[in-house]
């Protein structure tokens, strides 16, 4: 049943993004920002962690989880280190994902040899 809920929740998140893109005629970059901010707001309200416990990868794989990670890291580090922890927490939690994205994008560009 875990896989079913992951599929349903992940699908709903992606469908919301597609509806925003189609309904408001927004480019993908704008929709991505909306979804990241939505994930950040949901984590700030304390609603994203229960969603992760319920749906697992259905909530951690979509882009909304990046906003969740930003806020989660900032809040955790702020409790420990105060105001400076807000900045360091953002980078501490998300640095591995950002580094992996840069490395894999570079490797893909080497293999695919993009033009333009």
Short mmCIF file of N, CA and C in Angstrom, two decimals:
data_model
loop_
_atom_site.label_atom_id
_atom_site.label_comp_id
_atom_site.label_asym_id
_atom_site.label_seq_id
_atom_site.Cartn_x
_atom_site.Cartn_y
_atom_site.Cartn_z
N UNK A 1 0.82 -1.19 0.00
CA UNK A 1 0.00 0.00 0.00
C UNK A 1 0.87 1.26 0.00
N UNK A 2 2.08 1.16 0.53
CA UNK A 2 2.98 2.31 0.55
C UNK A 2 3.28 2.81 -0.85
N UNK A 3 3.48 1.88 -1.78
CA UNK A 3 3.78 2.27 -3.16
C UNK A 3 2.59 2.97 -3.81
N UNK A 4 1.40 2.52 -3.49
CA UNK A 4 0.19 3.13 -4.06
C UNK A 4 0.07 4.58 -3.59
N UNK A 5 0.25 4.81 -2.28
CA UNK A 5 0.14 6.17 -1.76
C UNK A 5 1.26 7.06 -2.28
N UNK A 6 2.45 6.51 -2.44
CA UNK A 6 3.55 7.29 -3.01
C UNK A 6 3.21 7.71 -4.44
N UNK A 7 2.64 6.79 -5.20
CA UNK A 7 2.26 7.08 -6.58
C UNK A 7 1.15 8.13 -6.62
N UNK A 8 0.16 7.98 -5.76
CA UNK A 8 -0.98 8.91 -5.75
C UNK A 8 -0.53 10.31 -5.33
N UNK A 9 0.21 10.42 -4.24
CA UNK A 9 0.63 11.73 -3.74
C UNK A 9 1.61 12.40 -4.72
N UNK A 10 2.58 11.65 -5.21
CA UNK A 10 3.50 12.20 -6.21
C UNK A 10 2.77 12.63 -7.46
N UNK A 11 1.80 11.85 -7.88
CA UNK A 11 1.01 12.20 -9.05
C UNK A 11 0.19 13.45 -8.84
N UNK A 12 -0.37 13.60 -7.65
CA UNK A 12 -1.16 14.79 -7.35
C UNK A 12 -0.27 16.04 -7.37
N UNK A 13 0.91 15.94 -6.80
CA UNK A 13 1.83 17.08 -6.81
C UNK A 13 2.19 17.46 -8.24
N UNK A 14 2.50 16.47 -9.05
CA UNK A 14 2.85 16.74 -10.45
C UNK A 14 1.65 17.26 -11.24
N UNK A 15 0.47 16.73 -10.96
CA UNK A 15 -0.74 17.21 -11.63
C UNK A 15 -1.03 18.67 -11.27
N UNK A 16 -0.80 19.03 -10.01
CA UNK A 16 -0.98 20.42 -9.60
C UNK A 16 -0.03 21.33 -10.38
N UNK A 17 1.22 20.90 -10.51
CA UNK A 17 2.19 21.67 -11.30
C UNK A 17 1.76 21.82 -12.75
N UNK A 18 1.26 20.74 -13.33
CA UNK A 18 0.81 20.79 -14.73
C UNK A 18 -0.41 21.68 -14.88
N UNK A 19 -1.34 21.62 -13.92
CA UNK A 19 -2.52 22.49 -13.97
C UNK A 19 -2.15 23.96 -13.85
N UNK A 20 -1.19 24.26 -13.00
CA UNK A 20 -0.72 25.64 -12.86
C UNK A 20 -0.11 26.10 -14.18
N UNK A 21 0.72 25.24 -14.78
CA UNK A 21 1.39 25.59 -16.03
C UNK A 21 0.38 25.81 -17.15
N UNK A 22 -0.60 24.92 -17.27
CA UNK A 22 -1.58 25.03 -18.34
C UNK A 22 -2.61 26.12 -18.07
N UNK A 23 -3.07 26.21 -16.83
CA UNK A 23 -4.13 27.16 -16.50
C UNK A 23 -3.69 28.61 -16.53
N UNK A 24 -2.47 28.87 -16.09
CA UNK A 24 -1.99 30.25 -16.03
C UNK A 24 -0.98 30.58 -17.12
N UNK A 25 -0.72 29.61 -18.00
CA UNK A 25 0.22 29.80 -19.12
C UNK A 25 1.59 30.27 -18.62
N UNK A 26 2.06 29.63 -17.56
CA UNK A 26 3.35 29.98 -16.99
C UNK A 26 4.43 29.07 -17.55
N UNK A 27 5.65 29.58 -17.69
CA UNK A 27 6.75 28.72 -18.11
C UNK A 27 7.16 27.76 -16.98
N UNK A 28 7.83 26.67 -17.33
CA UNK A 28 8.21 25.68 -16.31
C UNK A 28 9.03 26.24 -15.16
N UNK A 29 9.88 27.21 -15.41
CA UNK A 29 10.69 27.79 -14.34
C UNK A 29 9.84 28.46 -13.27
N UNK A 30 8.81 29.16 -13.70
CA UNK A 30 7.92 29.81 -12.73
C UNK A 30 7.15 28.79 -11.91
N UNK A 31 6.70 27.73 -12.57
CA UNK A 31 5.97 26.68 -11.86
C UNK A 31 6.89 25.99 -10.85
N UNK A 32 8.15 25.80 -11.23
CA UNK A 32 9.10 25.19 -10.32
C UNK A 32 9.26 26.05 -9.06
N UNK A 33 9.37 27.35 -9.23
CA UNK A 33 9.50 28.25 -8.08
C UNK A 33 8.25 28.19 -7.21
N UNK A 34 7.08 28.15 -7.83
CA UNK A 34 5.83 28.06 -7.06
C UNK A 34 5.81 26.78 -6.23
N UNK A 35 6.22 25.66 -6.83
CA UNK A 35 6.20 24.40 -6.10
C UNK A 35 7.24 24.35 -4.99
N UNK A 36 8.41 24.94 -5.21
CA UNK A 36 9.43 24.99 -4.15
C UNK A 36 8.92 25.85 -2.99
N UNK A 37 8.33 26.98 -3.30
CA UNK A 37 7.80 27.85 -2.24
C UNK A 37 6.65 27.14 -1.52
N UNK A 38 5.81 26.43 -2.26
CA UNK A 38 4.72 25.69 -1.62
C UNK A 38 5.26 24.64 -0.65
N UNK A 39 6.32 23.93 -1.05
CA UNK A 39 6.94 22.96 -0.15
C UNK A 39 7.53 23.63 1.08
N UNK A 40 8.11 24.82 0.89
CA UNK A 40 8.68 25.55 2.02
C UNK A 40 7.59 26.01 2.97
N UNK A 41 6.49 26.50 2.43
CA UNK A 41 5.38 26.97 3.28
C UNK A 41 4.77 25.79 4.03
N UNK A 42 4.57 24.68 3.32
CA UNK A 42 3.99 23.51 3.98
C UNK A 42 4.89 23.01 5.11
N UNK A 43 6.21 23.07 4.92
CA UNK A 43 7.11 22.66 6.00
C UNK A 43 7.08 23.66 7.14
N UNK A 44 7.00 24.94 6.81
CA UNK A 44 6.92 25.96 7.84
C UNK A 44 5.66 25.80 8.71
N UNK A 45 4.58 25.33 8.10
CA UNK A 45 3.35 25.09 8.83
C UNK A 45 3.35 23.74 9.56
N UNK A 46 4.38 22.93 9.27
CA UNK A 46 4.48 21.62 9.91
C UNK A 46 3.65 20.54 9.23
N UNK A 47 3.26 20.75 7.98
CA UNK A 47 2.41 19.79 7.27
C UNK A 47 3.17 18.88 6.33
N UNK A 48 4.43 19.22 6.00
CA UNK A 48 5.13 18.41 5.00
C UNK A 48 5.71 17.13 5.60
N UNK A 49 6.17 17.17 6.82
CA UNK A 49 6.71 15.96 7.44
C UNK A 49 5.66 14.86 7.60
N UNK A 50 4.43 15.18 8.02
CA UNK A 50 3.41 14.12 8.03
C UNK A 50 3.12 13.58 6.63
N UNK A 51 3.19 14.45 5.62
CA UNK A 51 2.99 13.99 4.25
C UNK A 51 4.10 13.03 3.83
N UNK A 52 5.34 13.30 4.24
CA UNK A 52 6.46 12.40 3.94
C UNK A 52 6.28 11.07 4.66
N UNK A 53 5.87 11.11 5.91
CA UNK A 53 5.64 9.85 6.63
C UNK A 53 4.53 9.03 5.99
N UNK A 54 3.53 9.70 5.43
CA UNK A 54 2.40 9.01 4.80
C UNK A 54 2.75 8.48 3.40
N UNK A 55 3.39 9.32 2.59
CA UNK A 55 3.59 8.98 1.17
C UNK A 55 5.02 8.58 0.82
N UNK A 56 5.97 8.76 1.70
CA UNK A 56 7.35 8.38 1.40
C UNK A 56 7.90 9.12 0.20
N UNK A 57 8.36 8.35 -0.80
CA UNK A 57 8.98 8.94 -1.98
C UNK A 57 8.01 9.79 -2.79
N UNK A 58 6.72 9.56 -2.64
CA UNK A 58 5.74 10.39 -3.33
C UNK A 58 5.81 11.84 -2.90
N UNK A 59 6.34 12.10 -1.73
CA UNK A 59 6.48 13.46 -1.23
C UNK A 59 7.93 13.93 -1.24
N UNK A 60 8.90 13.01 -1.26
CA UNK A 60 10.31 13.43 -1.21
C UNK A 60 10.94 13.59 -2.59
N UNK A 61 10.38 12.98 -3.61
CA UNK A 61 10.98 13.06 -4.95
C UNK A 61 10.58 14.34 -5.70
N UNK A 62 9.31 14.79 -5.66
CA UNK A 62 8.96 16.01 -6.40
C UNK A 62 9.71 17.24 -5.88
N UNK A 63 9.71 18.29 -6.67
CA UNK A 63 10.47 19.50 -6.37
C UNK A 63 10.00 20.19 -5.08
N UNK A 64 8.80 19.90 -4.64
CA UNK A 64 8.32 20.50 -3.39
C UNK A 64 9.19 20.11 -2.20
N UNK A 65 9.83 18.95 -2.28
CA UNK A 65 10.67 18.52 -1.16
C UNK A 65 11.94 19.37 -1.05
N UNK A 66 12.34 20.05 -2.14
CA UNK A 66 13.49 20.94 -2.05
C UNK A 66 13.16 22.13 -1.15
N UNK A 67 11.98 22.69 -1.30
CA UNK A 67 11.55 23.77 -0.41
C UNK A 67 11.44 23.29 1.02
N UNK A 68 10.95 22.06 1.18
CA UNK A 68 10.87 21.45 2.50
C UNK A 68 12.26 21.35 3.11
N UNK A 69 13.23 20.89 2.34
CA UNK A 69 14.60 20.72 2.84
C UNK A 69 15.21 22.07 3.23
N UNK A 70 14.95 23.09 2.43
CA UNK A 70 15.50 24.42 2.75
C UNK A 70 15.00 24.92 4.10
N UNK A 71 13.70 24.87 4.29
CA UNK A 71 13.12 25.38 5.53
C UNK A 71 13.47 24.48 6.71
N UNK A 72 13.42 23.17 6.48
CA UNK A 72 13.72 22.22 7.55
C UNK A 72 15.15 22.42 8.06
N UNK A 73 16.10 22.53 7.14
CA UNK A 73 17.49 22.75 7.53
C UNK A 73 17.69 24.07 8.24
N UNK A 74 17.04 25.12 7.73
CA UNK A 74 17.17 26.44 8.35
C UNK A 74 16.60 26.44 9.77
N UNK A 75 15.45 25.84 9.95
CA UNK A 75 14.83 25.83 11.28
C UNK A 75 15.62 24.99 12.28
N UNK A 76 16.11 23.83 11.83
CA UNK A 76 16.90 22.98 12.72
C UNK A 76 18.18 23.66 13.17
N UNK A 77 18.88 24.28 12.24
CA UNK A 77 20.13 24.95 12.59
C UNK A 77 19.89 26.24 13.37
N UNK A 78 18.77 26.90 13.12
CA UNK A 78 18.46 28.12 13.88
C UNK A 78 18.24 27.81 15.35
N UNK A 79 17.67 26.64 15.64
CA UNK A 79 17.49 26.24 17.04
C UNK A 79 18.83 26.05 17.74
N UNK A 80 19.80 25.54 16.99
CA UNK A 80 21.10 25.24 17.58
C UNK A 80 22.04 26.44 17.59
N UNK A 81 22.11 27.17 16.45
CA UNK A 81 23.13 28.21 16.29
C UNK A 81 22.56 29.62 16.17
N UNK A 82 21.29 29.78 16.32
CA UNK A 82 20.70 31.12 16.26
C UNK A 82 20.56 31.62 14.83
N UNK A 83 20.70 32.92 14.66
CA UNK A 83 20.46 33.57 13.37
C UNK A 83 21.39 33.06 12.27
N UNK A 84 22.65 32.85 12.58
CA UNK A 84 23.59 32.36 11.56
C UNK A 84 23.23 30.94 11.13
N UNK A 85 22.56 30.20 11.99
CA UNK A 85 22.14 28.85 11.66
C UNK A 85 21.13 28.79 10.53
N UNK A 86 20.37 29.87 10.35
CA UNK A 86 19.40 29.90 9.25
C UNK A 86 20.13 29.78 7.92
N UNK A 87 21.21 30.53 7.77
CA UNK A 87 21.96 30.51 6.51
C UNK A 87 22.74 29.20 6.36
N UNK A 88 23.43 28.80 7.40
CA UNK A 88 24.24 27.58 7.29
C UNK A 88 23.36 26.34 7.16
N UNK A 89 22.19 26.35 7.77
CA UNK A 89 21.29 25.19 7.69
C UNK A 89 20.78 24.96 6.29
N UNK A 90 20.51 26.02 5.57
CA UNK A 90 20.04 25.90 4.18
C UNK A 90 21.09 25.18 3.35
N UNK A 91 22.33 25.60 3.48
CA UNK A 91 23.39 25.00 2.67
C UNK A 91 23.78 23.61 3.14
N UNK A 92 23.71 23.39 4.43
CA UNK A 92 24.11 22.08 4.96
C UNK A 92 23.19 20.97 4.48
N UNK A 93 21.90 21.22 4.48
CA UNK A 93 20.93 20.19 4.12
C UNK A 93 20.86 19.98 2.61
N UNK A 94 20.97 21.05 1.84
CA UNK A 94 20.76 20.93 0.39
C UNK A 94 22.03 20.82 -0.43
N UNK A 95 23.18 20.93 0.18
CA UNK A 95 24.42 20.95 -0.59
C UNK A 95 24.67 19.65 -1.36
N UNK A 96 24.35 18.52 -0.79
CA UNK A 96 24.57 17.26 -1.49
C UNK A 96 23.71 17.16 -2.74
N UNK A 97 22.45 17.56 -2.66
CA UNK A 97 21.57 17.51 -3.82
C UNK A 97 21.99 18.47 -4.91
N UNK A 98 22.37 19.67 -4.51
CA UNK A 98 22.81 20.66 -5.49
C UNK A 98 24.11 20.22 -6.15
N UNK A 99 25.04 19.70 -5.36
CA UNK A 99 26.31 19.21 -5.92
C UNK A 99 26.08 18.06 -6.88
N UNK A 100 25.21 17.14 -6.52
CA UNK A 100 24.91 16.01 -7.41
C UNK A 100 24.29 16.49 -8.71
N UNK A 101 23.40 17.48 -8.64
CA UNK A 101 22.77 18.01 -9.85
C UNK A 101 23.80 18.64 -10.78
N UNK A 102 24.74 19.37 -10.22
CA UNK A 102 25.77 20.01 -11.03
C UNK A 102 26.68 18.96 -11.67
N UNK A 103 27.10 17.97 -10.89
CA UNK A 103 28.00 16.93 -11.41
C UNK A 103 27.32 16.12 -12.51
N UNK A 104 26.09 15.68 -12.26
CA UNK A 104 25.40 14.86 -13.27
C UNK A 104 25.03 15.67 -14.51
N UNK A 105 24.72 16.96 -14.36
CA UNK A 105 24.47 17.81 -15.53
C UNK A 105 25.73 17.95 -16.37
N UNK A 106 26.87 18.11 -15.69
CA UNK A 106 28.13 18.20 -16.43
C UNK A 106 28.43 16.89 -17.16
N UNK A 107 28.27 15.76 -16.46
CA UNK A 107 28.52 14.47 -17.11
C UNK A 107 27.57 14.23 -18.27
N UNK A 108 26.32 14.61 -18.14
CA UNK A 108 25.36 14.46 -19.24
C UNK A 108 25.77 15.31 -20.43
N UNK A 109 26.28 16.52 -20.16
CA UNK A 109 26.69 17.38 -21.26
C UNK A 109 27.92 16.84 -21.96
N UNK A 110 28.80 16.18 -21.22
CA UNK A 110 29.98 15.57 -21.83
C UNK A 110 29.57 14.40 -22.73
N UNK A 111 28.67 13.58 -22.24
CA UNK A 111 28.23 12.39 -22.99
C UNK A 111 27.35 12.78 -24.18
N UNK A 112 26.41 13.71 -23.98
CA UNK A 112 25.44 14.03 -25.02
C UNK A 112 25.96 15.06 -26.03
N UNK A 113 26.97 15.79 -25.67
CA UNK A 113 27.54 16.85 -26.52
C UNK A 113 26.46 17.77 -27.07
N UNK A 114 25.85 18.55 -26.21
CA UNK A 114 24.78 19.43 -26.67
C UNK A 114 25.29 20.52 -27.61
N UNK A 115 24.42 20.94 -28.50
CA UNK A 115 24.76 22.03 -29.43
C UNK A 115 23.98 23.26 -29.05
N UNK A 116 24.59 24.42 -29.23
CA UNK A 116 23.85 25.66 -29.02
C UNK A 116 24.24 26.44 -27.89
#
